Short mmCIF file of C-alpha atoms in Angstrom, two decimals:
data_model
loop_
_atom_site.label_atom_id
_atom_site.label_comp_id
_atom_site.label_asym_id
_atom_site.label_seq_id
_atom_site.Cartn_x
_atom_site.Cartn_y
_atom_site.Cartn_z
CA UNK A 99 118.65 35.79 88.99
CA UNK A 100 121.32 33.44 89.50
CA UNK A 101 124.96 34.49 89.05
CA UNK A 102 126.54 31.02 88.77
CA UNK A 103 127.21 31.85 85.15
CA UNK A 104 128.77 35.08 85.22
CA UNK A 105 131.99 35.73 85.03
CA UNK A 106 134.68 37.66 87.23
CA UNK A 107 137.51 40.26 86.76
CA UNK A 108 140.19 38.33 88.90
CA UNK A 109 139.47 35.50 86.83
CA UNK A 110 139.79 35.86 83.66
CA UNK A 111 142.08 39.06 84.17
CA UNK A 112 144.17 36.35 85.07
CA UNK A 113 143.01 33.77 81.82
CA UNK A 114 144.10 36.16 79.43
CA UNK A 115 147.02 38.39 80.76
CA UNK A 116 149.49 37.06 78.35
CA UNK A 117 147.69 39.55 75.76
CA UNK A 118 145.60 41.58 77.51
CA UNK A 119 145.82 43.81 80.74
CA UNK A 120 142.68 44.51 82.45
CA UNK A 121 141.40 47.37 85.30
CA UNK A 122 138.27 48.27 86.15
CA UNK A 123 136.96 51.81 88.31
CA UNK A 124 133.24 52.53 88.70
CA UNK A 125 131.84 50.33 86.06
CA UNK A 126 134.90 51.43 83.51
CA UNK A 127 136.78 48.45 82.18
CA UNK A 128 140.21 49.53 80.64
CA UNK A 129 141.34 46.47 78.38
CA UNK A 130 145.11 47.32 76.91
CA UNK A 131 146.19 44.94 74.19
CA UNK A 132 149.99 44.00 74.93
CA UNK A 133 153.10 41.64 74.45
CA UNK A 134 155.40 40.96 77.52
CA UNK A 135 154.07 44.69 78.61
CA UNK A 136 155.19 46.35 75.13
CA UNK A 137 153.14 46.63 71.70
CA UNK A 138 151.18 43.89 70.95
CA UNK A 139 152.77 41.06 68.39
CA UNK A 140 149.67 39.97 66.44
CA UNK A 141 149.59 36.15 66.40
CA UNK A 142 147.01 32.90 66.14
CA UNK A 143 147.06 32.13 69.78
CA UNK A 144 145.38 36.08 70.05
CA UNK A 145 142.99 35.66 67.27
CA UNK A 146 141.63 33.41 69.05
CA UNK A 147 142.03 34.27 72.55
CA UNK A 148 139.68 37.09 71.67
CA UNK A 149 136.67 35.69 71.37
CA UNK A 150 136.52 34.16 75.04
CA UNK A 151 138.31 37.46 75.91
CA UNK A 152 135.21 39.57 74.73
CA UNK A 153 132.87 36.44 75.93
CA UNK A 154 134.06 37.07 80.16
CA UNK A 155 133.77 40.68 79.45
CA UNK A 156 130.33 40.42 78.08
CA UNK A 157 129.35 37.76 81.22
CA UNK A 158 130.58 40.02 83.79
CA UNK A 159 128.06 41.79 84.90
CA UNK A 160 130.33 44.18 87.07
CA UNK A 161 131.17 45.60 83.32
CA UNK A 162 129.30 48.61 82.31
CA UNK A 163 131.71 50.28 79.68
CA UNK A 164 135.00 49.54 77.59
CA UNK A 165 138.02 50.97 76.76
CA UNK A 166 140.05 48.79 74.28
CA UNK A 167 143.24 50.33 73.90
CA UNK A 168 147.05 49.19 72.88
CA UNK A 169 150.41 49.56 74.85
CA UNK A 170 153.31 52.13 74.14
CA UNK A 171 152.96 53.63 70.71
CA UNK A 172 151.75 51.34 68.59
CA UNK A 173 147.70 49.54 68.66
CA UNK A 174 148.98 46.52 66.12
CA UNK A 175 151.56 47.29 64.41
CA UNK A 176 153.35 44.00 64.45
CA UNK A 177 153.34 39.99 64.01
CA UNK A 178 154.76 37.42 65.94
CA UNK A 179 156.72 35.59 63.46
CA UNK A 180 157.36 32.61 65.02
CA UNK A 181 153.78 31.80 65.82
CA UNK A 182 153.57 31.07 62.17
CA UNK A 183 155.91 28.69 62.51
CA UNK A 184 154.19 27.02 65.43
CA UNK A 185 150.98 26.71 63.18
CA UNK A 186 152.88 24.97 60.00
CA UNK A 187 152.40 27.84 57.86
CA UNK A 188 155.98 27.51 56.16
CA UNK A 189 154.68 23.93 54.95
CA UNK A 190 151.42 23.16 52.62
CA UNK A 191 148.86 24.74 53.45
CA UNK A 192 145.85 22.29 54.67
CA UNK A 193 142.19 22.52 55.69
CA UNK A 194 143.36 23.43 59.39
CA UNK A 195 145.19 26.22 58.50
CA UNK A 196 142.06 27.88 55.89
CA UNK A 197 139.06 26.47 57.77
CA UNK A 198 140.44 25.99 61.44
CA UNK A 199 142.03 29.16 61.59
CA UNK A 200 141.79 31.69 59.53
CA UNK A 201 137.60 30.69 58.37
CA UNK A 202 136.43 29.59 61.92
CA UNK A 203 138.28 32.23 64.20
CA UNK A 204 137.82 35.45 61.94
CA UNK A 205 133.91 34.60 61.26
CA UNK A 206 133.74 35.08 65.08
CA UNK A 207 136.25 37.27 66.07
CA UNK A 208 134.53 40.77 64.89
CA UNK A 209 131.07 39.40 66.47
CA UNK A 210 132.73 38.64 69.61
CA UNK A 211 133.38 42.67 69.67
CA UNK A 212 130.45 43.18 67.92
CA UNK A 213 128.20 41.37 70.34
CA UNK A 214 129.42 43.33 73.96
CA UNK A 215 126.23 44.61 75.68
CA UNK A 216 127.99 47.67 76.78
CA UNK A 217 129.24 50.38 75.14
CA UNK A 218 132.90 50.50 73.35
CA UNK A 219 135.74 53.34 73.41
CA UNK A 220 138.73 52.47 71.30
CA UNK A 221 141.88 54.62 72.12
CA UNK A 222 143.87 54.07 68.73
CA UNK A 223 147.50 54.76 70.42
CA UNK A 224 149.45 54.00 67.32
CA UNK A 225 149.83 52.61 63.88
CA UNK A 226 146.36 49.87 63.13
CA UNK A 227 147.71 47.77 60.25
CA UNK A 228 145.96 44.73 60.71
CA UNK A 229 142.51 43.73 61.74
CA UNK A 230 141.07 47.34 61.66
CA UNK A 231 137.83 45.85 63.23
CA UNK A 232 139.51 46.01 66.20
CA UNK A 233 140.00 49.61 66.52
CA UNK A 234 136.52 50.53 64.30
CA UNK A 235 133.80 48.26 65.15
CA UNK A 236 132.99 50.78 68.25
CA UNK A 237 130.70 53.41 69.89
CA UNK A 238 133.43 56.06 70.43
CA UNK A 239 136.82 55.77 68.08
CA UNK A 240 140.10 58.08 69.18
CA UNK A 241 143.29 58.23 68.08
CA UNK A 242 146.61 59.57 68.87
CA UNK A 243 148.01 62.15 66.73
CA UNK A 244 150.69 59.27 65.56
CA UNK A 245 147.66 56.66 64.31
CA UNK A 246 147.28 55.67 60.64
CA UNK A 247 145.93 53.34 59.19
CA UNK A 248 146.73 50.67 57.23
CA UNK A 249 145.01 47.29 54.96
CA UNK A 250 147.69 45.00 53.91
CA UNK A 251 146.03 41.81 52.78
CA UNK A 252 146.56 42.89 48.99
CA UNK A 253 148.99 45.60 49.05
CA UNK A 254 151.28 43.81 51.81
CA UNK A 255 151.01 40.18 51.44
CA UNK A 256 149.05 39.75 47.88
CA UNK A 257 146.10 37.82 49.28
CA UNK A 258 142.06 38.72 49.19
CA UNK A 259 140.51 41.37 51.55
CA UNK A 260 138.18 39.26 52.69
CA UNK A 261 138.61 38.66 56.76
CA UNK A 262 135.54 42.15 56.83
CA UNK A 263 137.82 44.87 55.54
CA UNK A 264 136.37 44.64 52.55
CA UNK A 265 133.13 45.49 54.44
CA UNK A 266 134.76 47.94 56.90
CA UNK A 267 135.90 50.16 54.22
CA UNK A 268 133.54 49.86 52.27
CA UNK A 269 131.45 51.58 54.91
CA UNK A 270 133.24 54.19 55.93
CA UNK A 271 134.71 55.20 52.83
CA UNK A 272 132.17 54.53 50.53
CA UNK A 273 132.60 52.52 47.72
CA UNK A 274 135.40 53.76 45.45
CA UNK A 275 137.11 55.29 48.17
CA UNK A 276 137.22 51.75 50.09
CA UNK A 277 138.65 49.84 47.04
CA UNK A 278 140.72 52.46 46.61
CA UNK A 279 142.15 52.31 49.86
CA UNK A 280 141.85 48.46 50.16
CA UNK A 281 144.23 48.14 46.51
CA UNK A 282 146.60 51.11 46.72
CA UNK A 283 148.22 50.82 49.95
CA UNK A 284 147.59 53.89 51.27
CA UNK A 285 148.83 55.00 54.73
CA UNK A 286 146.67 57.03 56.10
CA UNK A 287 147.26 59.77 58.99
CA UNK A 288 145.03 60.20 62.10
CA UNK A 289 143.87 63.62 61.13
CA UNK A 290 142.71 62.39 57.20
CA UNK A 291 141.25 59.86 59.65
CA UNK A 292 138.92 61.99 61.20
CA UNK A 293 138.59 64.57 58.29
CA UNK A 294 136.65 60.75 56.81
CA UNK A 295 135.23 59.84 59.40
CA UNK A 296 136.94 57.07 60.77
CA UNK A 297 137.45 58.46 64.01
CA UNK A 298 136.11 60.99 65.96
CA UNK A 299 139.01 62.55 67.87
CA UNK A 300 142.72 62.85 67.49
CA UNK A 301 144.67 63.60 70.24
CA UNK A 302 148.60 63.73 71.95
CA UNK A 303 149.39 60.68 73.44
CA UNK A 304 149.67 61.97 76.27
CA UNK A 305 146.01 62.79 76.53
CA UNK A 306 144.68 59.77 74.53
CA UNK A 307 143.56 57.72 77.64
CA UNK A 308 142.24 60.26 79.79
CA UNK A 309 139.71 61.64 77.38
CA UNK A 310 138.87 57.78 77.13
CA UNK A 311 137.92 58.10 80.65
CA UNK A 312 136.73 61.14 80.69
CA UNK A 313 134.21 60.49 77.40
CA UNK A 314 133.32 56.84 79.60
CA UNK A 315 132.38 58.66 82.44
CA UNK A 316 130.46 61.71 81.38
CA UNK A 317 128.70 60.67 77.76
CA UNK A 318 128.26 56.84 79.20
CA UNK A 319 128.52 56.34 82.76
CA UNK A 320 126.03 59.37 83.39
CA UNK A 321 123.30 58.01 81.37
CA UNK A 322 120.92 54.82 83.22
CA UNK A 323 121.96 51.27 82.55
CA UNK A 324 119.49 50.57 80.35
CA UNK A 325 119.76 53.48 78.30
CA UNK A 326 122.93 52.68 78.16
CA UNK A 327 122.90 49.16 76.69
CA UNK A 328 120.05 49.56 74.42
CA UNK A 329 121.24 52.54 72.89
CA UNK A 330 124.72 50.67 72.13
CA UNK A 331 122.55 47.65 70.73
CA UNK A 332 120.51 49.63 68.84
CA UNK A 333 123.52 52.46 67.30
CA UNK A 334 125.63 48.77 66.39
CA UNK A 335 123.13 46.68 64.68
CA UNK A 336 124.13 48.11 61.59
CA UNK A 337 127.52 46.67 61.90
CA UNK A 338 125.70 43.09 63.14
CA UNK A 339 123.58 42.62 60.05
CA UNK A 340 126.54 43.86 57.81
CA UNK A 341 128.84 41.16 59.07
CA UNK A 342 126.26 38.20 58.86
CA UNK A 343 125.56 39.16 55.43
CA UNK A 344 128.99 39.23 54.16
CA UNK A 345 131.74 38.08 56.60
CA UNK A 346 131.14 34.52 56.02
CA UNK A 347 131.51 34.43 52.42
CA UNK A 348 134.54 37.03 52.32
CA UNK A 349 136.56 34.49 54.56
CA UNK A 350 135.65 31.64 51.94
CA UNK A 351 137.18 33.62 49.57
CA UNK A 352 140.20 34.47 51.45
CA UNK A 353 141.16 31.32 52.72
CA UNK A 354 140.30 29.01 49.31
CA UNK A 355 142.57 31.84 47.57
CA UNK A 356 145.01 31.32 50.22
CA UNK A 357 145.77 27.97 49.03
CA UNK A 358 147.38 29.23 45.94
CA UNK A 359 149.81 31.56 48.01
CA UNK A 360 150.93 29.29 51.42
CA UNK A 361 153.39 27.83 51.96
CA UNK A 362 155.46 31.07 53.18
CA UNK A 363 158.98 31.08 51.99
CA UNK A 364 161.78 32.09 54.71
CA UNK A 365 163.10 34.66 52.31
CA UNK A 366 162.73 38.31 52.66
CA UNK A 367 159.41 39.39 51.26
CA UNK A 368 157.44 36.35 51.49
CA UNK A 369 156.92 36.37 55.37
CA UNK A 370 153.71 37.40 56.63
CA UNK A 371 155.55 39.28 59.12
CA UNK A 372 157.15 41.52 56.91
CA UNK A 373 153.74 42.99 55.44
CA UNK A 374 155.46 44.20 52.08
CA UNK A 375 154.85 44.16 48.41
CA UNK A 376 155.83 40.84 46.99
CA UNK A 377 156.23 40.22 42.82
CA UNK A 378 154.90 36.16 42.77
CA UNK A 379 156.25 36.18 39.85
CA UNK A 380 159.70 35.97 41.20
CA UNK A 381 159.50 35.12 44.33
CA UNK A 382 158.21 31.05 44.52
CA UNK A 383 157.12 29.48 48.00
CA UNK A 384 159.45 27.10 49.29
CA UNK A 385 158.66 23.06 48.66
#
């Protein structure tokens, strides 16, 4: 078959190296989420830079298993407040900023994961406080002994859980425990992590990406490429049919709420970057 539409490492290692860093042995993609070579600041320009991201993985057919991990010692642990800025969110907010970016980018973002023909390791290397998908959505799930987790669309910023945590948690926690643990705030450790669940393996750092490798090379590498693929089609579809069901209307939800809480203030406790409780009662956006 003809390869004139597949894709190639040099290339788009080179596309998207302002958030990710790429390297590939034997089949074994290593994709480490970064900012200027430290912990990744979350922001729009990566939300969406995702979804080709995942799409030139996906093409490349050079790509026969992923590691997605994070740099230093956190996975995302932090935003990048002026992006906010750049995208007009400290003025009204407008049909761009609900439909444009948050509806159209996260009703794609999770599938774009969600929709890799190879199989997925996720080495959690630090606090996952936003976009848990990221970390979750996968084949193989480990964390560092310094992981937790956290959901901070209601607790943190007072808006609806609606971008697939609400599914997400749902899932994994089962009902009552996933509202619980979408409403309360809860931090919680690597170790209660795994005791639920959530991921399969908590290790030191220092050992985090190694047993990446090692589980790539020995559960997936070892198996034949077919085997391989279909078995992480068929072990995902779960997740696939979940998401089409109810991604589409959560992010509806979330972003016609969000018109009630934008525009973002410049005070203390009203920035998105700041991920703390906020009383709206006392606290008013700016005009």
């Amino acid at each position: 078959m003809s390869d004139m539409y597949r894709t190639h490492l040099d290339d788009y290692a080179k596309q998207f190296e302002s958030f990710l860093r790429l390297r590939r042995e034997d089949g074994i993609l290593e994709a480490r989420l970064h900012t200027d070579d430290g912990p990744l600041r979350w922001n729009l320009e990566v939300h969406r830079g995702l979804i080709p991201a995942m799409a030139a993985i996906n093409d490349d057919p050079e790509n026969e298993c992923l590691i997605l991990t994070g740099t230093g010692d956190a996975f995302l642990a932090e935003f990048d407040r002026p992006g906010w800025k750049r995208h007009g969110f400290h003025e009204p907010f407008t049909s761009y900023h609900g439909y444009d970016i948050f509806y159209k980018d996260q009703t794609r973002e999770p599938f774009a994961l969600l929709n890799l023909q190879i199989p997925v390791i996720a080495a959690i290397n630090g606090p996952s406080i936003v976009h848990a998908e990221l970390a979750l959505l996968n084949d193989i799930v480990l964390a560092s002994e310094n992981t937790h987790f956290y959901e901070g669309h209601w607790d943190g910023l007072g808006i609806v859980p609606g971008d697939g945590v609400h599914t997400l948690f749902r899932e994994l926690l089962g009902p009552n425990r996933g509202r619980y643990f979408l409403l309360m705030g809860q931090r919680m450790g690597a170790h209660e992590a795994r005791d639920l669940g959530l991921v399969g393996e908590v290790l030191p750092s220092d050992q985090l990406l190694d047993r990446a490798w090692e589980i790539a090379r020995t559960v997936f590498m070892s198996k034949n490429r077919i085997q391989r693929r279909l078995t992480r089609s068929l072990l995902i579809q779960p997740w696939r049919e979940l998401f089409t069901r109810e991604l589409f209307s959560g992010m509806a939800h979330e972003s016609l709420a969000c018109y009630d809480y934008w525009p973002m203030s410049d005070e203390p406790g009203y920035d998105i970057g700041d991920l703390v409780k906020r009383d709206p009662s006392t606290t008013t956006p700016a005009q």
